[in-house]
Amino acid sequence: MAARRISSLLSRSIPLLPRRGQKSYLGRGIYQYSTAAAFEDPIKPPVDVEYNKLLINGQFVDAASGKTFPTLDPRTGEVITHVAEGDAEDINRAVASARKAFDEGPWPKMTAYERTKIMLRFADLVEKHNDEIAALETWDNGKLYEQSAEIEVPMFVRLFRYYAGWADKIHGLTIPADGPYHVQTLHEPIGVAGQIIPWNFPLLMFAWKVGPALACGNTVVLKTAEQTPLSALLVAKLFHEAGLPPGVLNVVSGFGPTAGAALCSHMDVDKLAFTGSTDTGKVVLELSAKSNLKPVTLELGGKSPFIVCEDADVDKAVELAHFALFFNQGQCCCAGSRTFVHEKVYDEFLEKAKARALKRSVGDPFRAGIEQGPQIDAEQFQKILKYIRSGTESGATLETGGDRLGTKGYYVQPTVFSDVKDDMLIAKDEIFGPVQTILKYKELDEVIRRANMTRYGLAAGVFTQNLDTANTLTRALKVGTVWINSFDTFDATIPFGGYKMSGQGREKGEYSLKNYLQVKAVVTALKNPAWL
């Protein structure tokens, strides 16, 4: 598979089929949100939780404190299992393991081709366990099983194969100098990388961070989100089955103020990478500065504009804008959460966007034909409902949705607001939920100014048939990614990151390797050289 696009889920609502001879366990039934108050009982996931401890130095161990915390099923709010709760002492153990593996172990010292082979074996194992990993991800996160099994796990595999291919292609340069010198640069692994991943895409963020770090010869301490600790432990176990030496990859589950802060402040961590909210990103930077000034890569929040131009095919624009916002229950940092529509097509677009939201099927993400599962947890659920109330109170028109769905779990009705103004909280803040805000504009210069009038700069979508309009917007929008007549196209080769307060640095693609390498200049004096 040369590439995987998350946007291949667009307009797809096919039933899930048994995979590789397995018996189908998925139920049937589609519920429009307006009639789905009484859900059927949740489907029992076809997977058991085998790993719920910390992974340090190649072994699953209890937290030093002996503490555990519950991880919940978003469909019901019920406990899936209890997971070891790492804190500062466990971070110390994990960093010591990673440091020893880097300074004394075989990983940075083995040939790059040997690292490639281990990473490829790992990708093969993940591919073999696709359905098990996908089911665990859906159970712990609430995202659609189809999305996990057909998009995200294959994309995870693709990313690791991509980075495996880079391992033996990392090299420095030979540089001419003014004088009798031989000058070369070495691209060296940076050392121990501390990485903190979010809950909305646990598997993909594991791949975005661990893949390039290990390809470059580093060792890793990975702190998972407390909401979704399970899939990282499973795939890390498979990595060791593939031949990864002990200590190269350590996984600590725990909370930000304890485990996360300890990792960011640790004097023996050489690099940090964080994906999450902008406010937490500021804390990560501060802790790095107060400790050893370790370099930091940040992929943070967004409030991305999706601009529908006057020449747009409205039906196609409605469908793409719907996908850009509602994908992954709206829990996506680059979601097209400000839908700017030209006044000439605004009324038609609004009616069709409302109708599309009313058709959206919400329910158990393990059930065939469902388009939207639950939000991640009670905190996010209540946050979304609070923003919806803010929208109505500030004068926006609630076209549809606006409330919880059902009585169990964290389901929110697909919600559409019209008559939205730029100064409303629903147009300024990152809601991270299934809430579409539709704004009207008149002129191209106007929409450029308004689209850029935000502290964020992660991504943007543009829907137009005019090449000049597309080119104008591409260069004018202050964002890290612009999708033209598409959205959420995430190939392994395409760099991703933000402008302004959406972060610093780039992930994926060749650009991501720079995050995990040091450049050393080596200058050797030449005696009577034949040439310079």
PDB file of N, CA and C in Angstrom, residues 112-192:
ATOM      1  N   ALA A 112      22.818   0.424  10.376  1.00  0.00           N
ATOM      2  CA  ALA A 112      21.496   0.961  10.069  1.00  0.00           C
ATOM      3  C   ALA A 112      20.629  -0.097   9.395  1.00  0.00           C
ATOM      4  N   TYR A 113      21.244  -0.957   8.605  1.00  0.00           N
ATOM      5  CA  TYR A 113      20.474  -2.013   7.936  1.00  0.00           C
ATOM      6  C   TYR A 113      19.882  -2.998   8.948  1.00  0.00           C
ATOM      7  N   GLU A 114      20.604  -3.259  10.034  1.00  0.00           N
ATOM      8  CA  GLU A 114      20.054  -4.136  11.072  1.00  0.00           C
ATOM      9  C   GLU A 114      18.850  -3.477  11.745  1.00  0.00           C
ATOM     10  N   ARG A 115      18.926  -2.175  11.978  1.00  0.00           N
ATOM     11  CA  ARG A 115      17.757  -1.472  12.529  1.00  0.00           C
ATOM     12  C   ARG A 115      16.586  -1.541  11.554  1.00  0.00           C
ATOM     13  N   THR A 116      16.883  -1.385  10.277  1.00  0.00           N
ATOM     14  CA  THR A 116      15.839  -1.485   9.255  1.00  0.00           C
ATOM     15  C   THR A 116      15.125  -2.822   9.336  1.00  0.00           C
ATOM     16  N   LYS A 117      15.876  -3.895   9.452  1.00  0.00           N
ATOM     17  CA  LYS A 117      15.262  -5.229   9.454  1.00  0.00           C
ATOM     18  C   LYS A 117      14.361  -5.437  10.669  1.00  0.00           C
ATOM     19  N   ILE A 118      14.794  -4.934  11.830  1.00  0.00           N
ATOM     20  CA  ILE A 118      13.961  -5.067  13.028  1.00  0.00           C
ATOM     21  C   ILE A 118      12.669  -4.270  12.864  1.00  0.00           C
ATOM     22  N   MET A 119      12.765  -3.060  12.342  1.00  0.00           N
ATOM     23  CA  MET A 119      11.567  -2.242  12.152  1.00  0.00           C
ATOM     24  C   MET A 119      10.624  -2.859  11.123  1.00  0.00           C
ATOM     25  N   LEU A 120      11.161  -3.468  10.095  1.00  0.00           N
ATOM     26  CA  LEU A 120      10.314  -4.134   9.103  1.00  0.00           C
ATOM     27  C   LEU A 120       9.642  -5.372   9.691  1.00  0.00           C
ATOM     28  N   ARG A 121      10.374  -6.125  10.519  1.00  0.00           N
ATOM     29  CA  ARG A 121       9.751  -7.287  11.173  1.00  0.00           C
ATOM     30  C   ARG A 121       8.616  -6.832  12.087  1.00  0.00           C
ATOM     31  N   PHE A 122       8.833  -5.720  12.764  1.00  0.00           N
ATOM     32  CA  PHE A 122       7.783  -5.164  13.621  1.00  0.00           C
ATOM     33  C   PHE A 122       6.554  -4.792  12.805  1.00  0.00           C
ATOM     34  N   ALA A 123       6.755  -4.120  11.681  1.00  0.00           N
ATOM     35  CA  ALA A 123       5.619  -3.751  10.833  1.00  0.00           C
ATOM     36  C   ALA A 123       4.859  -4.988  10.372  1.00  0.00           C
ATOM     37  N   ASP A 124       5.569  -6.043  10.046  1.00  0.00           N
ATOM     38  CA  ASP A 124       4.917  -7.285   9.627  1.00  0.00           C
ATOM     39  C   ASP A 124       4.077  -7.870  10.758  1.00  0.00           C
ATOM     40  N   LEU A 125       4.597  -7.823  11.989  1.00  0.00           N
ATOM     41  CA  LEU A 125       3.852  -8.357  13.132  1.00  0.00           C
ATOM     42  C   LEU A 125       2.589  -7.540  13.401  1.00  0.00           C
ATOM     43  N   VAL A 126       2.701  -6.226  13.313  1.00  0.00           N
ATOM     44  CA  VAL A 126       1.520  -5.383  13.506  1.00  0.00           C
ATOM     45  C   VAL A 126       0.478  -5.703  12.443  1.00  0.00           C
ATOM     46  N   GLU A 127       0.913  -5.858  11.209  1.00  0.00           N
ATOM     47  CA  GLU A 127      -0.009  -6.199  10.132  1.00  0.00           C
ATOM     48  C   GLU A 127      -0.703  -7.527  10.412  1.00  0.00           C
ATOM     49  N   LYS A 128       0.031  -8.478  10.937  1.00  0.00           N
ATOM     50  CA  LYS A 128      -0.533  -9.796  11.269  1.00  0.00           C
ATOM     51  C   LYS A 128      -1.585  -9.683  12.371  1.00  0.00           C
ATOM     52  N   HIS A 129      -1.375  -8.776  13.308  1.00  0.00           N
ATOM     53  CA  HIS A 129      -2.292  -8.606  14.451  1.00  0.00           C
ATOM     54  C   HIS A 129      -3.244  -7.432  14.234  1.00  0.00           C
ATOM     55  N   ASN A 130      -3.496  -7.063  12.989  1.00  0.00           N
ATOM     56  CA  ASN A 130      -4.293  -5.878  12.650  1.00  0.00           C
ATOM     57  C   ASN A 130      -5.599  -5.815  13.420  1.00  0.00           C
ATOM     58  N   ASP A 131      -6.379  -6.869  13.364  1.00  0.00           N
ATOM     59  CA  ASP A 131      -7.731  -6.827  13.925  1.00  0.00           C
ATOM     60  C   ASP A 131      -7.722  -6.719  15.443  1.00  0.00           C
ATOM     61  N   GLU A 132      -6.789  -7.412  16.078  1.00  0.00           N
ATOM     62  CA  GLU A 132      -6.675  -7.353  17.529  1.00  0.00           C
ATOM     63  C   GLU A 132      -6.308  -5.953  17.990  1.00  0.00           C
ATOM     64  N   ILE A 133      -5.334  -5.356  17.315  1.00  0.00           N
ATOM     65  CA  ILE A 133      -4.900  -3.998  17.678  1.00  0.00           C
ATOM     66  C   ILE A 133      -6.019  -2.995  17.424  1.00  0.00           C
ATOM     67  N   ALA A 134      -6.703  -3.149  16.290  1.00  0.00           N
ATOM     68  CA  ALA A 134      -7.794  -2.231  15.949  1.00  0.00           C
ATOM     69  C   ALA A 134      -8.926  -2.308  16.963  1.00  0.00           C
ATOM     70  N   ALA A 135      -9.272  -3.521  17.382  1.00  0.00           N
ATOM     71  CA  ALA A 135     -10.354  -3.680  18.355  1.00  0.00           C
ATOM     72  C   ALA A 135      -9.984  -3.047  19.691  1.00  0.00           C
ATOM     73  N   LEU A 136      -8.731  -3.201  20.108  1.00  0.00           N
ATOM     74  CA  LEU A 136      -8.299  -2.608  21.370  1.00  0.00           C
ATOM     75  C   LEU A 136      -8.327  -1.080  21.289  1.00  0.00           C
ATOM     76  N   GLU A 137      -7.907  -0.554  20.139  1.00  0.00           N
ATOM     77  CA  GLU A 137      -7.910   0.900  19.953  1.00  0.00           C
ATOM     78  C   GLU A 137      -9.329   1.459  20.007  1.00  0.00           C
ATOM     79  N   THR A 138     -10.262   0.797  19.349  1.00  0.00           N
ATOM     80  CA  THR A 138     -11.651   1.248  19.345  1.00  0.00           C
ATOM     81  C   THR A 138     -12.269   1.134  20.725  1.00  0.00           C
ATOM     82  N   TRP A 139     -11.989   0.070  21.425  1.00  0.00           N
ATOM     83  CA  TRP A 139     -12.535  -0.152  22.758  1.00  0.00           C
ATOM     84  C   TRP A 139     -12.075   0.946  23.723  1.00  0.00           C
ATOM     85  N   ASP A 140     -10.806   1.290  23.660  1.00  0.00           N
ATOM     86  CA  ASP A 140     -10.231   2.237  24.603  1.00  0.00           C
ATOM     87  C   ASP A 140     -10.500   3.690  24.216  1.00  0.00           C
ATOM     88  N   ASN A 141     -10.701   3.941  22.909  1.00  0.00           N
ATOM     89  CA  ASN A 141     -10.812   5.308  22.415  1.00  0.00           C
ATOM     90  C   ASN A 141     -12.213   5.701  21.982  1.00  0.00           C
ATOM     91  N   GLY A 142     -12.988   4.744  21.450  1.00  0.00           N
ATOM     92  CA  GLY A 142     -14.335   5.041  20.972  1.00  0.00           C
ATOM     93  C   GLY A 142     -14.414   5.363  19.499  1.00  0.00           C
ATOM     94  N   LYS A 143     -13.287   5.351  18.785  1.00  0.00           N
ATOM     95  CA  LYS A 143     -13.330   5.627  17.345  1.00  0.00           C
ATOM     96  C   LYS A 143     -13.888   4.425  16.608  1.00  0.00           C
ATOM     97  N   LEU A 144     -14.337   4.638  15.376  1.00  0.00           N
ATOM     98  CA  LEU A 144     -14.959   3.576  14.594  1.00  0.00           C
ATOM     99  C   LEU A 144     -13.999   2.409  14.398  1.00  0.00           C
ATOM    100  N   TYR A 145     -14.526   1.190  14.520  1.00  0.00           N
ATOM    101  CA  TYR A 145     -13.689   0.022  14.253  1.00  0.00           C
ATOM    102  C   TYR A 145     -13.213   0.029  12.805  1.00  0.00           C
ATOM    103  N   GLU A 146     -14.067   0.413  11.886  1.00  0.00           N
ATOM    104  CA  GLU A 146     -13.656   0.477  10.483  1.00  0.00           C
ATOM    105  C   GLU A 146     -12.470   1.413  10.320  1.00  0.00           C
ATOM    106  N   GLN A 147     -12.507   2.544  10.987  1.00  0.00           N
ATOM    107  CA  GLN A 147     -11.412   3.507  10.922  1.00  0.00           C
ATOM    108  C   GLN A 147     -10.128   2.905  11.485  1.00  0.00           C
ATOM    109  N   SER A 148     -10.234   2.216  12.615  1.00  0.00           N
ATOM    110  CA  SER A 148      -9.054   1.607  13.224  1.00  0.00           C
ATOM    111  C   SER A 148      -8.476   0.504  12.347  1.00  0.00           C
ATOM    112  N   ALA A 149      -9.352  -0.389  11.865  1.00  0.00           N
ATOM    113  CA  ALA A 149      -8.894  -1.596  11.175  1.00  0.00           C
ATOM    114  C   ALA A 149      -8.485  -1.349   9.732  1.00  0.00           C
ATOM    115  N   GLU A 150      -9.211  -0.460   9.047  1.00  0.00           N
ATOM    116  CA  GLU A 150      -8.976  -0.282   7.617  1.00  0.00           C
ATOM    117  C   GLU A 150      -8.106   0.922   7.289  1.00  0.00           C
ATOM    118  N   ILE A 151      -7.950   1.830   8.242  1.00  0.00           N
ATOM    119  CA  ILE A 151      -7.190   3.043   7.978  1.00  0.00           C
ATOM    120  C   ILE A 151      -5.994   3.176   8.928  1.00  0.00           C
ATOM    121  N   GLU A 152      -6.236   3.206  10.217  1.00  0.00           N
ATOM    122  CA  GLU A 152      -5.187   3.622  11.141  1.00  0.00           C
ATOM    123  C   GLU A 152      -4.121   2.556  11.379  1.00  0.00           C
ATOM    124  N   VAL A 153      -4.507   1.298  11.572  1.00  0.00           N
ATOM    125  CA  VAL A 153      -3.475   0.275  11.740  1.00  0.00           C
ATOM    126  C   VAL A 153      -2.672   0.092  10.446  1.00  0.00           C
ATOM    127  N   PRO A 154      -3.302   0.011   9.268  1.00  0.00           N
ATOM    128  CA  PRO A 154      -2.490  -0.029   8.043  1.00  0.00           C
ATOM    129  C   PRO A 154      -1.601   1.201   7.870  1.00  0.00           C
ATOM    130  N   MET A 155      -2.087   2.372   8.288  1.00  0.00           N
ATOM    131  CA  MET A 155      -1.260   3.575   8.189  1.00  0.00           C
ATOM    132  C   MET A 155      -0.072   3.485   9.145  1.00  0.00           C
ATOM    133  N   PHE A 156      -0.291   2.932  10.325  1.00  0.00           N
ATOM    134  CA  PHE A 156       0.776   2.684  11.292  1.00  0.00           C
ATOM    135  C   PHE A 156       1.857   1.809  10.665  1.00  0.00           C
ATOM    136  N   VAL A 157       1.429   0.739  10.009  1.00  0.00           N
ATOM    137  CA  VAL A 157       2.366  -0.168   9.344  1.00  0.00           C
ATOM    138  C   VAL A 157       3.143   0.570   8.259  1.00  0.00           C
ATOM    139  N   ARG A 158       2.428   1.352   7.464  1.00  0.00           N
ATOM    140  CA  ARG A 158       3.069   2.103   6.382  1.00  0.00           C
ATOM    141  C   ARG A 158       4.124   3.062   6.930  1.00  0.00           C
ATOM    142  N   LEU A 159       3.822   3.727   8.035  1.00  0.00           N
ATOM    143  CA  LEU A 159       4.762   4.668   8.624  1.00  0.00           C
ATOM    144  C   LEU A 159       6.036   3.978   9.085  1.00  0.00           C
ATOM    145  N   PHE A 160       5.898   2.829   9.727  1.00  0.00           N
ATOM    146  CA  PHE A 160       7.103   2.138  10.197  1.00  0.00           C
ATOM    147  C   PHE A 160       7.913   1.566   9.042  1.00  0.00           C
ATOM    148  N   ARG A 161       7.255   1.135   7.996  1.00  0.00           N
ATOM    149  CA  ARG A 161       8.019   0.691   6.827  1.00  0.00           C
ATOM    150  C   ARG A 161       8.728   1.873   6.162  1.00  0.00           C
ATOM    151  N   TYR A 162       8.062   3.004   6.160  1.00  0.00           N
ATOM    152  CA  TYR A 162       8.682   4.213   5.606  1.00  0.00           C
ATOM    153  C   TYR A 162       9.936   4.580   6.386  1.00  0.00           C
ATOM    154  N   TYR A 163       9.840   4.632   7.710  1.00  0.00           N
ATOM    155  CA  TYR A 163      10.996   5.017   8.513  1.00  0.00           C
ATOM    156  C   TYR A 163      12.075   3.936   8.522  1.00  0.00           C
ATOM    157  N   ALA A 164      11.665   2.683   8.425  1.00  0.00           N
ATOM    158  CA  ALA A 164      12.662   1.623   8.284  1.00  0.00           C
ATOM    159  C   ALA A 164      13.510   1.852   7.040  1.00  0.00           C
ATOM    160  N   GLY A 165      12.883   2.324   5.988  1.00  0.00           N
ATOM    161  CA  GLY A 165      13.608   2.606   4.753  1.00  0.00           C
ATOM    162  C   GLY A 165      14.572   3.768   4.880  1.00  0.00           C
ATOM    163  N   TRP A 166      14.335   4.654   5.831  1.00  0.00           N
ATOM    164  CA  TRP A 166      15.211   5.807   6.012  1.00  0.00           C
ATOM    165  C   TRP A 166      16.457   5.464   6.819  1.00  0.00           C
ATOM    166  N   ALA A 167      16.417   4.425   7.627  1.00  0.00           N
ATOM    167  CA  ALA A 167      17.480   4.185   8.602  1.00  0.00           C
ATOM    168  C   ALA A 167      18.873   4.151   7.967  1.00  0.00           C
ATOM    169  N   ASP A 168      19.015   3.517   6.796  1.00  0.00           N
ATOM    170  CA  ASP A 168      20.340   3.411   6.183  1.00  0.00           C
ATOM    171  C   ASP A 168      20.561   4.462   5.093  1.00  0.00           C
ATOM    172  N   LYS A 169      19.790   5.511   5.131  1.00  0.00           N
ATOM    173  CA  LYS A 169      19.953   6.605   4.157  1.00  0.00           C
ATOM    174  C   LYS A 169      20.227   7.938   4.849  1.00  0.00           C
ATOM    175  N   ILE A 170      20.538   7.889   6.137  1.00  0.00           N
ATOM    176  CA  ILE A 170      20.867   9.079   6.910  1.00  0.00           C
ATOM    177  C   ILE A 170      22.382   9.262   6.875  1.00  0.00           C
ATOM    178  N   HIS A 171      22.836  10.361   6.349  1.00  0.00           N
ATOM    179  CA  HIS A 171      24.281  10.569   6.219  1.00  0.00           C
ATOM    180  C   HIS A 171      24.588  12.055   6.165  1.00  0.00           C
ATOM    181  N   GLY A 172      25.841  12.388   6.408  1.00  0.00           N
ATOM    182  CA  GLY A 172      26.269  13.766   6.358  1.00  0.00           C
ATOM    183  C   GLY A 172      26.796  14.151   4.992  1.00  0.00           C
ATOM    184  N   LEU A 173      27.573  15.225   4.969  1.00  0.00           N
ATOM    185  CA  LEU A 173      28.080  15.781   3.719  1.00  0.00           C
ATOM    186  C   LEU A 173      29.601  15.939   3.792  1.00  0.00           C
ATOM    187  N   THR A 174      30.228  15.983   2.634  1.00  0.00           N
ATOM    188  CA  THR A 174      31.603  16.425   2.519  1.00  0.00           C
ATOM    189  C   THR A 174      31.579  17.833   1.937  1.00  0.00           C
ATOM    190  N   ILE A 175      32.259  18.775   2.630  1.00  0.00           N
ATOM    191  CA  ILE A 175      32.087  20.193   2.325  1.00  0.00           C
ATOM    192  C   ILE A 175      33.438  20.806   1.957  1.00  0.00           C
ATOM    193  N   PRO A 176      33.559  21.517   0.842  1.00  0.00           N
ATOM    194  CA  PRO A 176      34.811  22.203   0.513  1.00  0.00           C
ATOM    195  C   PRO A 176      35.024  23.400   1.443  1.00  0.00           C
ATOM    196  N   ALA A 177      36.287  23.627   1.785  1.00  0.00           N
ATOM    197  CA  ALA A 177      36.628  24.742   2.668  1.00  0.00           C
ATOM    198  C   ALA A 177      37.726  25.586   2.025  1.00  0.00           C
ATOM    199  N   ASP A 178      37.905  26.806   2.526  1.00  0.00           N
ATOM    200  CA  ASP A 178      38.950  27.704   2.008  1.00  0.00           C
ATOM    201  C   ASP A 178      40.273  27.382   2.690  1.00  0.00           C
ATOM    202  N   GLY A 179      40.960  26.365   2.212  1.00  0.00           N
ATOM    203  CA  GLY A 179      42.235  25.975   2.791  1.00  0.00           C
ATOM    204  C   GLY A 179      42.435  24.480   2.726  1.00  0.00           C
ATOM    205  N   PRO A 180      43.579  24.010   3.190  1.00  0.00           N
ATOM    206  CA  PRO A 180      43.899  22.579   3.113  1.00  0.00           C
ATOM    207  C   PRO A 180      43.226  21.783   4.231  1.00  0.00           C
ATOM    208  N   TYR A 181      41.933  21.593   4.101  1.00  0.00           N
ATOM    209  CA  TYR A 181      41.172  20.873   5.122  1.00  0.00           C
ATOM    210  C   TYR A 181      40.199  19.907   4.448  1.00  0.00           C
ATOM    211  N   HIS A 182      40.028  18.775   5.112  1.00  0.00           N
ATOM    212  CA  HIS A 182      38.923  17.876   4.743  1.00  0.00           C
ATOM    213  C   HIS A 182      37.799  18.116   5.752  1.00  0.00           C
ATOM    214  N   VAL A 183      36.645  18.524   5.266  1.00  0.00           N
ATOM    215  CA  VAL A 183      35.519  18.860   6.148  1.00  0.00           C
ATOM    216  C   VAL A 183      34.348  17.932   5.850  1.00  0.00           C
ATOM    217  N   GLN A 184      33.839  17.333   6.893  1.00  0.00           N
ATOM    218  CA  GLN A 184      32.663  16.489   6.745  1.00  0.00           C
ATOM    219  C   GLN A 184      31.694  16.763   7.884  1.00  0.00           C
ATOM    220  N   THR A 185      30.438  16.483   7.651  1.00  0.00           N
ATOM    221  CA  THR A 185      29.443  16.560   8.723  1.00  0.00           C
ATOM    222  C   THR A 185      28.942  15.166   9.043  1.00  0.00           C
ATOM    223  N   LEU A 186      28.708  14.923  10.309  1.00  0.00           N
ATOM    224  CA  LEU A 186      28.113  13.678  10.785  1.00  0.00           C
ATOM    225  C   LEU A 186      26.712  13.979  11.303  1.00  0.00           C
ATOM    226  N   HIS A 187      25.757  13.172  10.930  1.00  0.00           N
ATOM    227  CA  HIS A 187      24.405  13.275  11.472  1.00  0.00           C
ATOM    228  C   HIS A 187      24.252  12.189  12.533  1.00  0.00           C
ATOM    229  N   GLU A 188      24.315  12.606  13.782  1.00  0.00           N
ATOM    230  CA  GLU A 188      24.362  11.658  14.892  1.00  0.00           C
ATOM    231  C   GLU A 188      23.020  11.602  15.631  1.00  0.00           C
ATOM    232  N   PRO A 189      22.658  10.437  16.158  1.00  0.00           N
ATOM    233  CA  PRO A 189      21.449  10.370  16.991  1.00  0.00           C
ATOM    234  C   PRO A 189      21.593  11.268  18.206  1.00  0.00           C
ATOM    235  N   ILE A 190      20.485  11.845  18.615  1.00  0.00           N
ATOM    236  CA  ILE A 190      20.527  12.863  19.660  1.00  0.00           C
ATOM    237  C   ILE A 190      20.616  12.266  21.051  1.00  0.00           C
ATOM    238  N   GLY A 191      20.133  11.008  21.224  1.00  0.00           N
ATOM    239  CA  GLY A 191      20.241  10.352  22.521  1.00  0.00           C
ATOM    240  C   GLY A 191      18.919   9.791  22.990  1.00  0.00           C
ATOM    241  N   VAL A 192      18.530  10.143  24.204  1.00  0.00           N
ATOM    242  CA  VAL A 192      17.266   9.668  24.792  1.00  0.00           C
ATOM    243  C   VAL A 192      16.166  10.668  24.448  1.00  0.00           C
TER     244      VAL A 192
END
